[in-house]
Every structure is written in structure tokens, then in C-alpha cells.
Tab-separated table of N, CA and C and ligand atoms in Angstrom:
chain	number	residue	atom	x	y	z
V	1	MET	N	-21.688	66.252	70.725
V	1	MET	CA	-22.661	65.184	70.314
V	1	MET	C	-22.835	64.115	71.747
V	2	LYS	N	-23.723	64.067	72.076
V	2	LYS	CA	-24.386	63.343	73.286
V	2	LYS	C	-23.832	61.746	73.429
V	3	VAL	N	-23.708	61.001	72.337
V	3	VAL	CA	-23.221	59.743	72.125
V	3	VAL	C	-22.137	59.610	72.170
V	4	LEU	N	-21.043	60.491	72.060
V	4	LEU	CA	-19.879	60.409	72.272
V	4	LEU	C	-19.025	60.522	73.416
V	5	GLN	N	-19.938	61.609	74.568
V	5	GLN	CA	-19.355	61.681	75.691
V	5	GLN	C	-19.020	60.303	76.364
V	6	GLN	N	-19.405	58.931	75.853
V	6	GLN	CA	-19.050	58.022	76.690
V	6	GLN	C	-17.586	57.407	76.622
V	7	TYR	N	-17.217	58.016	75.761
V	7	TYR	CA	-15.723	57.394	75.241
V	7	TYR	C	-14.689	58.887	75.761
V	8	ARG	N	-14.865	59.435	77.030
V	8	ARG	CA	-14.267	60.049	77.515
V	8	ARG	C	-13.934	59.662	78.773
V	9	ILE	N	-12.291	59.847	79.276
V	9	ILE	CA	-11.881	59.166	80.192
V	9	ILE	C	-11.264	60.343	81.285
V	10	PRO	N	-11.886	60.223	82.438
V	10	PRO	CA	-11.592	61.280	83.415
V	10	PRO	C	-9.919	60.597	83.773
V	11	PHE	N	-8.870	61.245	83.752
V	11	PHE	CA	-7.966	60.909	84.110
V	11	PHE	C	-7.000	61.285	85.241
V	12	THR	N	-7.346	62.924	85.608
V	12	THR	CA	-7.050	62.918	87.114
V	12	THR	C	-7.029	62.393	88.508
V	13	GLY	N	-8.434	61.720	88.603
V	13	GLY	CA	-8.006	60.983	89.946
V	13	GLY	C	-7.589	59.352	89.683
V	14	LEU	N	-6.705	59.091	88.599
V	14	LEU	CA	-6.350	57.937	88.667
V	14	LEU	C	-4.708	57.761	88.879
V	15	LYS	N	-4.686	56.679	89.674
V	15	LYS	CA	-3.243	56.731	90.337
V	15	LYS	C	-2.062	56.288	89.088
V	16	PRO	N	-0.904	56.218	89.550
V	16	PRO	CA	0.066	56.153	88.422
V	16	PRO	C	0.076	54.317	88.011
V	17	GLY	N	0.109	53.910	86.679
V	17	GLY	CA	-0.274	52.829	86.335
V	17	GLY	C	-0.890	52.277	85.120
V	18	LYS	N	-0.879	51.254	84.693
V	18	LYS	CA	-2.619	51.095	83.746
V	18	LYS	C	-3.679	50.775	84.490
V	19	HIS	N	-4.360	51.281	83.092
V	19	HIS	CA	-5.826	51.023	83.886
V	19	HIS	C	-6.704	50.744	82.071
V	20	HIS	N	-7.649	49.994	82.680
V	20	HIS	CA	-8.185	49.367	81.639
V	20	HIS	C	-10.017	49.840	81.377
V	21	PHE	N	-9.903	50.220	79.994
V	21	PHE	CA	-11.396	50.943	80.063
V	21	PHE	C	-12.003	50.146	78.710
V	22	ASP	N	-13.169	49.823	78.588
V	22	ASP	CA	-13.694	49.268	77.169
V	22	ASP	C	-14.903	50.097	76.910
V	23	PHE	N	-14.741	49.868	75.441
V	23	PHE	CA	-16.176	50.586	74.728
V	23	PHE	C	-16.620	49.945	73.877
V	24	ASP	N	-17.929	50.307	73.315
V	24	ASP	CA	-18.457	49.310	72.636
V	24	ASP	C	-18.537	50.809	71.190
V	25	VAL	N	-18.250	50.419	70.135
V	25	VAL	CA	-18.838	51.195	68.529
V	25	VAL	C	-20.051	50.864	67.834
V	26	ASP	N	-20.841	51.122	67.587
V	26	ASP	CA	-21.750	51.020	66.560
V	26	ASP	C	-22.199	52.072	65.783
V	27	ASP	N	-23.746	51.827	65.073
V	27	ASP	CA	-23.961	52.596	63.831
V	27	ASP	C	-24.176	54.008	64.395
V	28	ARG	N	-24.745	54.011	65.818
V	28	ARG	CA	-24.691	55.584	66.312
V	28	ARG	C	-23.771	56.535	66.643
V	29	PHE	N	-22.475	55.773	66.823
V	29	PHE	CA	-21.120	56.365	66.786
V	29	PHE	C	-20.459	56.885	65.520
V	30	PHE	N	-20.887	56.500	64.261
V	30	PHE	CA	-20.910	56.716	62.930
V	30	PHE	C	-21.812	57.990	62.722
V	31	ASP	N	-22.718	58.122	62.988
V	31	ASP	CA	-24.049	58.706	62.710
V	31	ASP	C	-23.608	59.930	63.238
V	32	ALA	N	-22.380	60.051	64.405
V	32	ALA	CA	-22.297	60.959	64.878
V	32	ALA	C	-21.127	61.864	64.153
V	33	TYR	N	-20.581	60.908	62.805
V	33	TYR	CA	-19.580	61.821	62.214
V	33	TYR	C	-20.265	62.064	60.844
V	34	GLU	N	-20.322	63.084	60.452
V	34	GLU	CA	-21.122	63.358	59.069
V	34	GLU	C	-20.166	62.996	57.807
V	35	HIS	N	-19.031	62.945	58.422
V	35	HIS	CA	-17.835	62.300	56.958
V	35	HIS	C	-17.334	61.170	57.021
V	36	SER	N	-17.781	60.194	57.778
V	36	SER	CA	-17.141	59.243	58.000
V	36	SER	C	-17.705	58.336	57.117
V	37	ILE	N	-16.389	57.507	56.593
V	37	ILE	CA	-16.378	56.758	55.072
V	37	ILE	C	-17.243	55.533	56.158
V	38	VAL	N	-17.126	55.356	56.920
V	38	VAL	CA	-17.621	53.996	57.640
V	38	VAL	C	-19.360	54.180	57.950
V	39	LYS	N	-20.180	53.533	57.926
V	39	LYS	CA	-21.555	54.428	58.472
V	39	LYS	C	-21.958	53.132	59.590
V	40	LYS	N	-21.973	52.106	58.764
V	40	LYS	CA	-22.278	50.856	59.608
V	40	LYS	C	-20.944	49.865	60.360
V	41	GLY	N	-21.119	49.364	61.261
V	41	GLY	CA	-20.280	48.472	61.926
V	41	GLY	C	-20.507	48.386	63.842
V	42	ARG	N	-20.104	47.165	63.716
V	42	ARG	CA	-19.860	46.804	65.422
V	42	ARG	C	-18.460	46.191	65.918
V	43	LEU	N	-17.906	46.965	67.013
V	43	LEU	CA	-16.529	47.119	67.406
V	43	LEU	C	-16.702	46.794	68.633
V	44	LYS	N	-15.653	46.735	69.484
V	44	LYS	CA	-15.296	46.355	70.820
V	44	LYS	C	-13.959	46.964	70.836
V	45	VAL	N	-13.951	48.039	71.777
V	45	VAL	CA	-12.451	48.775	71.656
V	45	VAL	C	-12.262	48.645	72.915
V	46	ALA	N	-10.943	48.060	73.444
V	46	ALA	CA	-10.289	48.211	74.526
V	46	ALA	C	-9.080	48.958	74.871
V	47	VAL	N	-9.143	49.690	75.681
V	47	VAL	CA	-8.097	51.189	75.968
V	47	VAL	C	-7.488	50.770	76.841
V	48	ILE	N	-6.009	51.017	76.913
V	48	ILE	CA	-5.078	50.392	78.344
V	48	ILE	C	-4.761	52.097	78.380
V	49	LEU	N	-4.655	52.869	79.189
V	49	LEU	CA	-4.060	54.049	79.385
V	49	LEU	C	-3.188	53.786	80.885
V	50	GLU	N	-2.122	54.002	80.222
V	50	GLU	CA	-0.563	53.888	81.258
V	50	GLU	C	-0.250	55.340	81.566
V	51	LYS	N	-0.854	55.428	82.852
V	51	LYS	CA	-0.580	56.709	83.583
V	51	LYS	C	1.039	57.538	84.055
V	52	GLN	N	1.699	57.952	83.685
V	52	GLN	CA	2.957	58.040	84.030
V	52	GLN	C	3.120	59.702	84.458
V	53	GLU	N	3.991	59.876	85.072
V	53	GLU	CA	4.541	61.436	85.654
V	53	GLU	C	4.059	62.608	84.897
V	54	THR	N	4.816	62.382	83.446
V	54	THR	CA	4.479	63.888	82.519
V	54	THR	C	3.582	63.121	81.527
V	55	LEU	N	3.271	62.014	81.135
V	55	LEU	CA	2.431	61.500	79.912
V	55	LEU	C	1.405	60.203	80.237
V	56	ILE	N	0.693	60.213	79.530
V	56	ILE	CA	-0.194	59.097	79.204
V	56	ILE	C	-0.263	58.404	78.231
V	57	ILE	N	-0.009	57.232	78.408
V	57	ILE	CA	-0.107	56.641	76.332
V	57	ILE	C	-1.681	55.681	76.428
V	58	ALA	N	-2.028	55.952	75.491
V	58	ALA	CA	-3.311	55.208	75.536
V	58	ALA	C	-3.166	54.072	74.485
V	59	TRP	N	-2.729	52.816	74.446
V	59	TRP	CA	-2.955	51.808	73.624
V	59	TRP	C	-4.391	50.854	73.371
V	60	THR	N	-4.622	51.101	72.346
V	60	THR	CA	-5.986	51.052	71.609
V	60	THR	C	-5.886	49.492	70.975
V	61	HIS	N	-6.861	48.872	71.504
V	61	HIS	CA	-7.137	47.832	70.328
V	61	HIS	C	-8.646	47.411	70.255
V	62	ILE	N	-8.946	47.409	68.371
V	62	ILE	CA	-10.196	47.187	68.400
V	62	ILE	C	-10.374	46.711	67.770
V	63	GLU	N	-11.531	45.763	67.705
V	63	GLU	CA	-11.867	44.483	66.809
V	63	GLU	C	-12.938	44.364	66.480
V	64	GLY	N	-13.860	43.722	65.600
V	64	GLY	CA	-15.173	43.921	64.934
V	64	GLY	C	-15.212	43.893	63.379
V	65	THR	N	-16.801	44.234	63.244
V	65	THR	CA	-16.880	44.314	61.683
V	65	THR	C	-17.185	45.726	61.757
V	66	VAL	N	-17.443	45.861	59.861
V	66	VAL	CA	-17.751	47.375	59.708
V	66	VAL	C	-18.333	46.940	58.302
V	67	ALA	N	-19.451	47.781	57.907
V	67	ALA	CA	-19.974	46.997	56.475
V	67	ALA	C	-19.517	48.126	55.341
V	68	LEU	N	-18.725	47.856	54.815
V	68	LEU	CA	-18.283	48.218	53.248
V	68	LEU	C	-18.855	47.707	52.131
V	69	THR	N	-19.159	48.816	51.173
V	69	THR	CA	-19.123	48.826	49.902
V	69	THR	C	-18.501	48.195	48.836
V	70	CYS	N	-18.941	46.903	48.422
V	70	CYS	CA	-17.847	46.360	46.958
V	70	CYS	C	-17.829	47.316	46.330
V	71	ASP	N	-16.363	47.542	45.746
V	71	ASP	CA	-16.430	48.716	44.849
V	71	ASP	C	-16.603	47.864	43.111
V	72	VAL	N	-16.733	46.401	43.305
V	72	VAL	CA	-16.919	45.793	41.926
V	72	VAL	C	-18.501	45.685	41.788
V	73	CYS	N	-18.954	45.076	42.815
V	73	CYS	CA	-20.453	44.499	42.697
V	73	CYS	C	-21.720	45.414	43.592
V	74	LEU	N	-20.885	46.394	44.021
V	74	LEU	CA	-21.618	47.203	44.914
V	74	LEU	C	-22.977	46.698	45.972
V	75	ASN	N	-21.985	45.607	46.717
V	75	ASN	CA	-22.916	44.810	47.361
V	75	ASN	C	-22.205	45.668	48.766
V	76	GLU	N	-23.219	45.373	50.004
V	76	GLU	CA	-22.490	45.817	50.683
V	76	GLU	C	-22.100	44.402	51.644
V	77	PHE	N	-21.189	44.532	52.506
V	77	PHE	CA	-20.641	43.366	53.160
V	77	PHE	C	-19.859	43.726	54.465
V	78	GLU	N	-19.963	42.575	55.395
V	78	GLU	CA	-19.183	42.615	56.746
V	78	GLU	C	-17.742	42.823	56.367
V	79	ALA	N	-16.718	43.638	57.013
V	79	ALA	CA	-15.320	43.435	56.930
V	79	ALA	C	-14.663	43.278	58.048
V	80	ALA	N	-14.112	42.072	58.601
V	80	ALA	CA	-13.473	41.802	59.588
V	80	ALA	C	-12.309	42.745	60.044
V	81	THR	N	-12.202	43.665	61.124
V	81	THR	CA	-11.084	44.728	61.694
V	81	THR	C	-10.530	44.797	62.795
V	82	ALA	N	-9.224	44.908	62.780
V	82	ALA	CA	-8.898	44.328	63.640
V	82	ALA	C	-7.343	45.597	63.881
V	83	ILE	N	-7.589	46.550	64.724
V	83	ILE	CA	-6.588	47.412	64.955
V	83	ILE	C	-5.691	48.047	66.158
V	84	ASP	N	-4.644	47.663	65.921
V	84	ASP	CA	-3.863	48.317	67.082
V	84	ASP	C	-3.397	49.491	67.177
V	85	GLU	N	-3.268	50.527	67.913
V	85	GLU	CA	-2.649	52.001	67.886
V	85	GLU	C	-2.137	52.228	69.253
V	86	ARG	N	-1.235	53.342	69.120
V	86	ARG	CA	-0.568	54.020	70.621
V	86	ARG	C	-0.762	55.507	70.296
V	87	LEU	N	-1.207	56.028	71.505
V	87	LEU	CA	-0.971	57.400	71.569
V	87	LEU	C	-1.090	57.962	72.381
V	88	ILE	N	0.025	58.906	72.243
V	88	ILE	CA	0.610	59.851	73.956
V	88	ILE	C	0.171	60.705	74.189
V	89	PHE	N	-0.559	60.968	75.061
V	89	PHE	CA	-0.845	62.263	75.706
V	89	PHE	C	0.137	63.082	76.736
V	90	LYS	N	0.460	64.503	76.671
V	90	LYS	CA	1.753	64.968	77.279
V	90	LYS	C	1.098	65.871	78.103
V	91	TYR	N	1.422	65.921	79.245
V	91	TYR	CA	1.182	67.025	80.312
V	91	TYR	C	1.897	68.361	79.916
V	92	THR	N	1.655	69.736	80.309
V	92	THR	CA	2.664	70.862	79.288
V	92	THR	C	1.580	71.751	79.673
V	93	ALA	N	2.787	72.668	79.737
V	93	ALA	CA	2.449	74.296	80.239
V	93	ALA	C	2.050	74.898	78.323
V	94	ASP	N	1.155	76.031	78.370
V	94	ASP	CA	0.621	76.298	76.971
V	94	ASP	C	1.855	76.633	76.616
V	95	GLU	N	3.269	77.078	76.811
V	95	GLU	CA	4.449	77.713	76.258
V	95	GLU	C	4.974	76.595	75.229
V	96	GLU	N	4.537	75.531	75.753
V	96	GLU	CA	5.304	74.417	75.429
V	96	GLU	C	4.653	73.719	73.755
V	97	LEU	N	2.885	74.732	73.657
V	97	LEU	CA	2.364	73.766	72.631
V	97	LEU	C	3.102	73.410	71.212
V	98	ALA	N	3.990	74.100	71.145
V	98	ALA	CA	4.614	74.101	69.400
V	98	ALA	C	5.654	72.692	69.280
V	99	ASP	N	5.213	71.864	70.688
V	99	ASP	CA	6.291	70.576	70.480
V	99	ASP	C	5.090	69.452	69.935
V	100	ALA	N	3.593	69.938	70.329
V	100	ALA	CA	2.647	69.074	69.496
V	100	ALA	C	2.769	68.392	68.573
V	101	SER	N	2.831	66.946	68.064
V	101	SER	CA	2.735	66.619	66.999
V	101	SER	C	1.460	65.802	66.840
V	102	GLU	N	1.438	64.859	65.722
V	102	GLU	CA	0.590	64.225	65.151
V	102	GLU	C	0.347	63.089	66.445
V	103	GLU	N	1.325	62.531	66.880
V	103	GLU	CA	1.191	60.879	67.543
V	103	GLU	C	1.345	62.173	69.378
V	104	ILE	N	1.453	63.184	69.408
V	104	ILE	CA	1.654	63.696	71.000
V	104	ILE	C	0.171	64.524	71.033
V	105	VAL	N	-0.445	64.338	72.016
V	105	VAL	CA	-1.792	65.066	71.788
V	105	VAL	C	-1.021	65.821	73.481
V	106	VAL	N	-1.377	67.155	73.544
V	106	VAL	CA	-0.490	68.148	74.155
V	106	VAL	C	-2.109	68.270	75.984
V	107	LEU	N	-1.768	68.073	76.951
V	107	LEU	CA	-2.854	67.746	77.612
V	107	LEU	C	-2.538	69.124	78.813
V	108	THR	N	-3.468	70.145	78.399
V	108	THR	CA	-3.277	71.409	78.897
V	108	THR	C	-3.424	71.354	80.498
V	109	LYS	N	-3.260	72.448	81.311
V	109	LYS	CA	-3.757	72.312	82.835
V	109	LYS	C	-5.110	72.067	83.415
V	110	ASN	N	-6.194	72.781	82.306
V	110	ASN	CA	-7.343	72.835	82.452
V	110	ASN	C	-8.245	71.634	82.103
V	111	VAL	N	-7.382	70.551	81.228
V	111	VAL	CA	-7.809	69.243	80.797
V	111	VAL	C	-7.989	68.347	81.460
V	112	VAL	N	-9.098	67.572	82.024
V	112	VAL	CA	-9.734	66.461	82.873
V	112	VAL	C	-9.891	64.853	82.492
V	113	GLU	N	-10.351	65.253	80.916
V	113	GLU	CA	-10.489	64.009	80.757
V	113	GLU	C	-9.894	63.737	79.370
V	114	ILE	N	-9.587	62.615	78.628
V	114	ILE	CA	-8.789	62.141	77.338
V	114	ILE	C	-10.179	61.548	76.656
V	115	ASP	N	-9.893	62.714	75.543
V	115	ASP	CA	-11.229	61.897	74.528
V	115	ASP	C	-11.154	61.123	73.737
V	116	MET	N	-11.215	59.971	73.633
V	116	MET	CA	-11.021	58.757	72.865
V	116	MET	C	-12.075	58.618	71.522
V	117	ALA	N	-12.649	59.284	71.627
V	117	ALA	CA	-13.788	59.315	70.399
V	117	ALA	C	-13.078	59.439	68.758
V	118	GLU	N	-12.507	60.636	68.937
V	118	GLU	CA	-12.017	60.884	67.814
V	118	GLU	C	-10.888	60.366	67.122
V	119	PRO	N	-9.526	59.685	68.394
V	119	PRO	CA	-8.934	58.612	68.048
V	119	PRO	C	-9.546	57.304	67.376
V	120	ILE	N	-10.588	56.737	68.340
V	120	ILE	CA	-11.396	55.835	67.546
V	120	ILE	C	-11.715	55.751	66.233
V	121	TYR	N	-12.242	56.895	66.161
V	121	TYR	CA	-12.932	57.304	64.776
V	121	TYR	C	-11.775	57.491	63.874
V	122	GLU	N	-10.606	57.603	63.811
V	122	GLU	CA	-9.668	57.715	62.742
V	122	GLU	C	-9.152	56.695	62.488
V	123	TYR	N	-8.878	56.015	63.827
V	123	TYR	CA	-8.358	54.453	63.569
V	123	TYR	C	-9.058	53.722	62.384
V	124	ILE	N	-10.320	53.498	63.249
V	124	ILE	CA	-11.519	53.141	62.455
V	124	ILE	C	-11.650	53.345	60.524
V	125	ASN	N	-11.556	54.673	60.384
V	125	ASN	CA	-11.617	55.360	59.250
V	125	ASN	C	-10.794	55.063	58.400
V	126	LEU	N	-9.660	54.924	58.853
V	126	LEU	CA	-8.099	55.114	58.302
V	126	LEU	C	-7.590	53.325	57.920
V	127	ALA	N	-8.614	52.712	58.876
V	127	ALA	CA	-8.162	51.171	58.298
V	127	ALA	C	-8.921	50.362	57.244
V	128	VAL	N	-10.146	51.577	56.609
V	128	VAL	CA	-10.574	50.687	55.841
V	128	VAL	C	-10.075	50.758	54.197
V	129	PRO	N	-9.948	49.805	53.489
V	129	PRO	CA	-9.003	49.541	52.372
V	129	PRO	C	-9.579	50.230	51.670
V	130	PHE	N	-8.462	50.597	50.680
V	130	PHE	CA	-8.813	51.502	49.711
V	130	PHE	C	-9.318	51.258	48.402
V	131	TYR	N	-9.420	50.018	47.993
V	131	TYR	CA	-10.242	49.120	46.618
V	131	TYR	C	-10.742	48.618	47.728
V	132	LYS	N	-12.050	48.616	47.661
V	132	LYS	CA	-13.113	47.616	48.895
V	132	LYS	C	-13.501	46.330	48.396
V	133	ARG	N	-13.230	45.087	48.360
V	133	ARG	CA	-13.981	43.995	47.600
V	133	ARG	C	-14.633	42.960	48.734
V	134	CYS	N	-15.658	42.662	48.282
V	134	CYS	CA	-16.379	41.873	48.660
V	134	CYS	C	-15.594	39.972	48.883
V	135	THR	N	-15.267	39.649	47.908
V	135	THR	CA	-14.131	39.059	47.897
V	135	THR	C	-12.962	38.530	48.175
V	136	GLU	N	-12.394	39.869	48.877
V	136	GLU	CA	-10.813	40.253	49.633
V	136	GLU	C	-11.348	40.060	50.737
V	137	GLN	N	-12.409	41.337	51.520
V	137	GLN	CA	-11.992	41.618	52.770
V	137	GLN	C	-13.319	41.335	53.499
V	138	GLY	N	-14.787	40.481	52.742
V	138	GLY	CA	-15.770	40.159	52.975
V	138	GLY	C	-15.744	38.378	53.173
V	139	ASN	N	-14.870	38.117	52.296
V	139	ASN	CA	-14.977	36.596	52.097
V	139	ASN	C	-15.821	35.806	51.275
V	140	SER	N	-17.003	36.590	50.756
V	140	SER	CA	-18.026	36.075	50.053
V	140	SER	C	-17.765	36.625	48.549
V	141	ALA	N	-18.838	35.497	47.522
V	141	ALA	CA	-18.530	36.146	45.951
V	141	ALA	C	-18.981	37.386	45.781
V	142	CYS	N	-18.688	38.179	44.550
V	142	CYS	CA	-19.529	39.198	44.212
V	142	CYS	C	-21.013	38.667	43.687
V	143	ASP	N	-21.688	39.555	43.926
V	143	ASP	CA	-23.078	39.172	43.250
V	143	ASP	C	-22.887	39.345	41.801
V	144	ALA	N	-23.385	38.171	41.247
V	144	ALA	CA	-23.486	37.750	39.602
V	144	ALA	C	-24.347	38.398	39.101
V	145	SER	N	-25.587	38.698	39.803
V	145	SER	CA	-26.360	39.194	38.509
V	145	SER	C	-25.939	40.669	38.512
V	146	MET	N	-25.458	41.334	40.006
V	146	MET	CA	-25.197	42.791	39.672
V	146	MET	C	-24.106	43.117	37.998
V	147	LEU	N	-22.976	41.757	39.049
V	147	LEU	CA	-21.719	41.827	37.848
V	147	LEU	C	-22.592	41.967	36.137
V	148	LYS	N	-23.854	41.206	36.339
V	148	LYS	CA	-24.200	40.927	34.676
V	148	LYS	C	-24.598	42.471	34.372
V	149	PHE	N	-25.697	43.174	35.815
V	149	PHE	CA	-26.020	44.171	34.960
V	149	PHE	C	-25.443	45.108	34.715
V	150	ILE	N	-24.142	45.448	35.286
V	150	ILE	CA	-22.987	46.663	35.482
V	150	ILE	C	-22.051	45.893	33.879
V	151	ASP	N	-22.383	44.989	33.508
V	151	ASP	CA	-21.944	44.888	32.015
V	151	ASP	C	-22.944	45.328	31.078
V	152	THR	N	-23.739	44.877	31.456
V	152	THR	CA	-24.898	45.029	30.643
V	152	THR	C	-25.060	46.993	30.050
V	153	LEU	N	-24.742	47.346	31.186
V	153	LEU	CA	-24.801	48.671	31.324
V	153	LEU	C	-23.463	49.801	30.757
V	154	SER	N	-22.518	48.994	30.757
V	154	SER	CA	-21.498	49.247	30.510
V	154	SER	C	-21.141	49.373	29.174
V	155	SER	N	-21.638	48.110	27.905
V	155	SER	CA	-21.749	47.653	26.787
V	155	SER	C	-22.486	48.942	26.369
V	156	GLN	N	-23.832	49.021	26.927
V	156	GLN	CA	-24.808	49.726	26.276
V	156	GLN	C	-24.356	51.105	26.600
V	157	ASP	N	-23.340	51.625	27.164
V	157	ASP	CA	-23.174	52.973	27.206
V	157	ASP	C	-21.820	53.143	26.288
V	158	GLN	N	-21.270	52.179	25.869
V	158	GLN	CA	-20.197	52.211	24.704
V	158	GLN	C	-20.973	52.534	23.606
V	159	GLN	N	-22.012	51.722	23.208
V	159	GLN	CA	-22.486	51.860	21.939
V	159	GLN	C	-23.287	53.203	22.002
V	160	GLU	N	-23.789	53.793	23.146
V	160	GLU	CA	-24.141	55.219	22.925
V	160	GLU	C	-23.325	56.022	22.439
V	161	ASN	N	-22.256	55.862	23.104
V	161	ASN	CA	-20.830	56.812	22.791
V	161	ASN	C	-20.475	56.480	21.422
V	162	LYS	N	-20.360	55.701	20.853
V	162	LYS	CA	-20.349	55.684	19.558
V	162	LYS	C	-20.971	56.373	18.703
V	163	GLN	N	-22.089	56.092	18.703
V	163	GLN	CA	-23.211	56.684	17.990
V	163	GLN	C	-23.376	57.957	18.185
V	164	GLU	N	-23.258	58.964	19.589
V	164	GLU	CA	-23.053	60.135	19.563
V	164	GLU	C	-21.502	60.308	18.972
V	165	MET	N	-20.464	60.062	18.761
V	165	MET	CA	-19.020	60.475	18.310
V	165	MET	C	-19.660	60.510	17.045
V	166	ASP	N	-19.951	59.775	15.840
V	166	ASP	CA	-19.916	59.119	14.763
V	166	ASP	C	-20.176	60.839	13.801
V	167	PRO	N	-21.559	61.412	14.243
V	167	PRO	CA	-21.922	62.517	14.224
V	167	PRO	C	-21.190	63.469	14.072
V	168	ARG	N	-20.130	63.817	15.120
V	168	ARG	CA	-19.344	64.630	15.101
V	168	ARG	C	-18.393	64.674	14.561
V	169	TRP	N	-17.658	63.376	14.399
V	169	TRP	CA	-16.356	63.258	13.464
V	169	TRP	C	-16.690	63.775	12.196
V	170	ASP	N	-18.208	63.548	11.539
V	170	ASP	CA	-18.098	63.544	10.387
V	170	ASP	C	-18.249	64.970	9.881
V	171	ALA	N	-18.814	65.586	10.981
V	171	ALA	CA	-19.193	67.021	10.637
V	171	ALA	C	-17.711	67.722	10.898
V	172	LEU	N	-16.652	67.188	11.781
V	172	LEU	CA	-15.530	67.813	11.443
V	172	LEU	C	-14.888	67.259	10.008
V	173	LYS	N	-14.812	66.248	9.551
V	173	LYS	CA	-14.151	65.640	8.498
V	173	LYS	C	-14.572	66.398	7.409
V	174	ARG	N	-15.717	67.329	7.589
V	174	ARG	CA	-16.468	67.675	6.506
V	174	ARG	C	-15.773	69.242	6.343
V	175	ILE	N	-15.580	69.775	7.848
V	175	ILE	CA	-14.666	70.834	7.542
V	175	ILE	C	-13.521	71.178	7.148
V	176	TYR	N	-12.727	70.047	7.592
V	176	TYR	CA	-11.315	69.786	7.163
V	176	TYR	C	-11.078	69.665	5.431
V	177	LYS	N	-12.344	68.932	4.617
V	177	LYS	CA	-12.456	68.790	3.235
V	177	LYS	C	-12.698	70.007	2.391
V	178	GLN	N	-13.266	70.980	3.277
V	178	GLN	CA	-13.523	72.172	2.617
V	178	GLN	C	-12.383	73.035	2.455
M	201	ZN	ZN1	-18.581	41.977	45.270
């Protein structure tokens, strides 16, 4: 995806020490990931790459807002997001690949760029709360008219279930009585 190319950092020419990179994340970023939970958002990403002799540490700070859908009232709301993560890239020969873990990304000889798109995508999606409520993460009240509507729907459902269940129970009772 072309839009993701801007999140690559060529590191081979960097001097040892710390280097600062800034990125913007918007809806086009999330469009590039089909399975992204977050579809919309506006965030600033600051990456500090610390280049050492055998490894590179990427300190990532992400701040901004993502659009979430409230689990209670189905309203879309803006949730403030702040993330701090660290990732280690390690130079290594091919035969040492077995050492790679979730926290350590292995850099083989022919890799010349660090791709931050995937880590940024994962950080943002993992930060999405399991239970999303506009009253909690969005600081706004739930949509009252929607709540009323959902309430009406669920009580209608219950009534319909009752009506559907009754004839079946009646039929079963008749069978047992025979
Ligand atoms: Zn809500």
C-alpha cells in the first residue's frame, strides 16, 4: 500500500544515537488495513530511534483521537488516545532467527528500512477498549433517543419470543399428556 510507505525509516545511513521522526495517522492509514477495528482517527506519532551497535530501539509515542462506536447507544464518538510503546530491532545473521520474539524484530543483512506502519497499526488497535462507551471514553452522554429506541425494540423482541414459545410448549405438553 502506497500510503504506508511514509512510515518506513531508512536506518543504514543513521549515525549511532537518537533520531526523531514524526508521522501523521489519519483515515487513509486505517483504510489500508482491511481488518482494522479503528476506521477513523487523527493521531500524531513521534518515534525516537536509538541506534546502537547491534540493535535499534524504537520508542513510539502516539497521541490523538480515534472514532469509536458506543456499545450502549451505537453513537460514534471521539476517544482520546495516548500510547507509549517500545520495540527492539536486532541485527542478526539468518541462522539466529530463532531468537526473534514478539518484542524483538530481527533485521537481516538485506533490510535497510524499519517499517513502523505495522507496529503503529497494532498499537492503536490494541489500545481500543474492550467495552466502548461514549460516557466513559468520549465524555459525552449516551444518545437518549437511541436508548429509548433500543429499549422498545428489546421489549418487542421479548413479547414476540413469548408468543412464539407458547404454541411450542403447548404442543409439547399435549405430547406428554398422551
Ligand atoms: Zn453511548
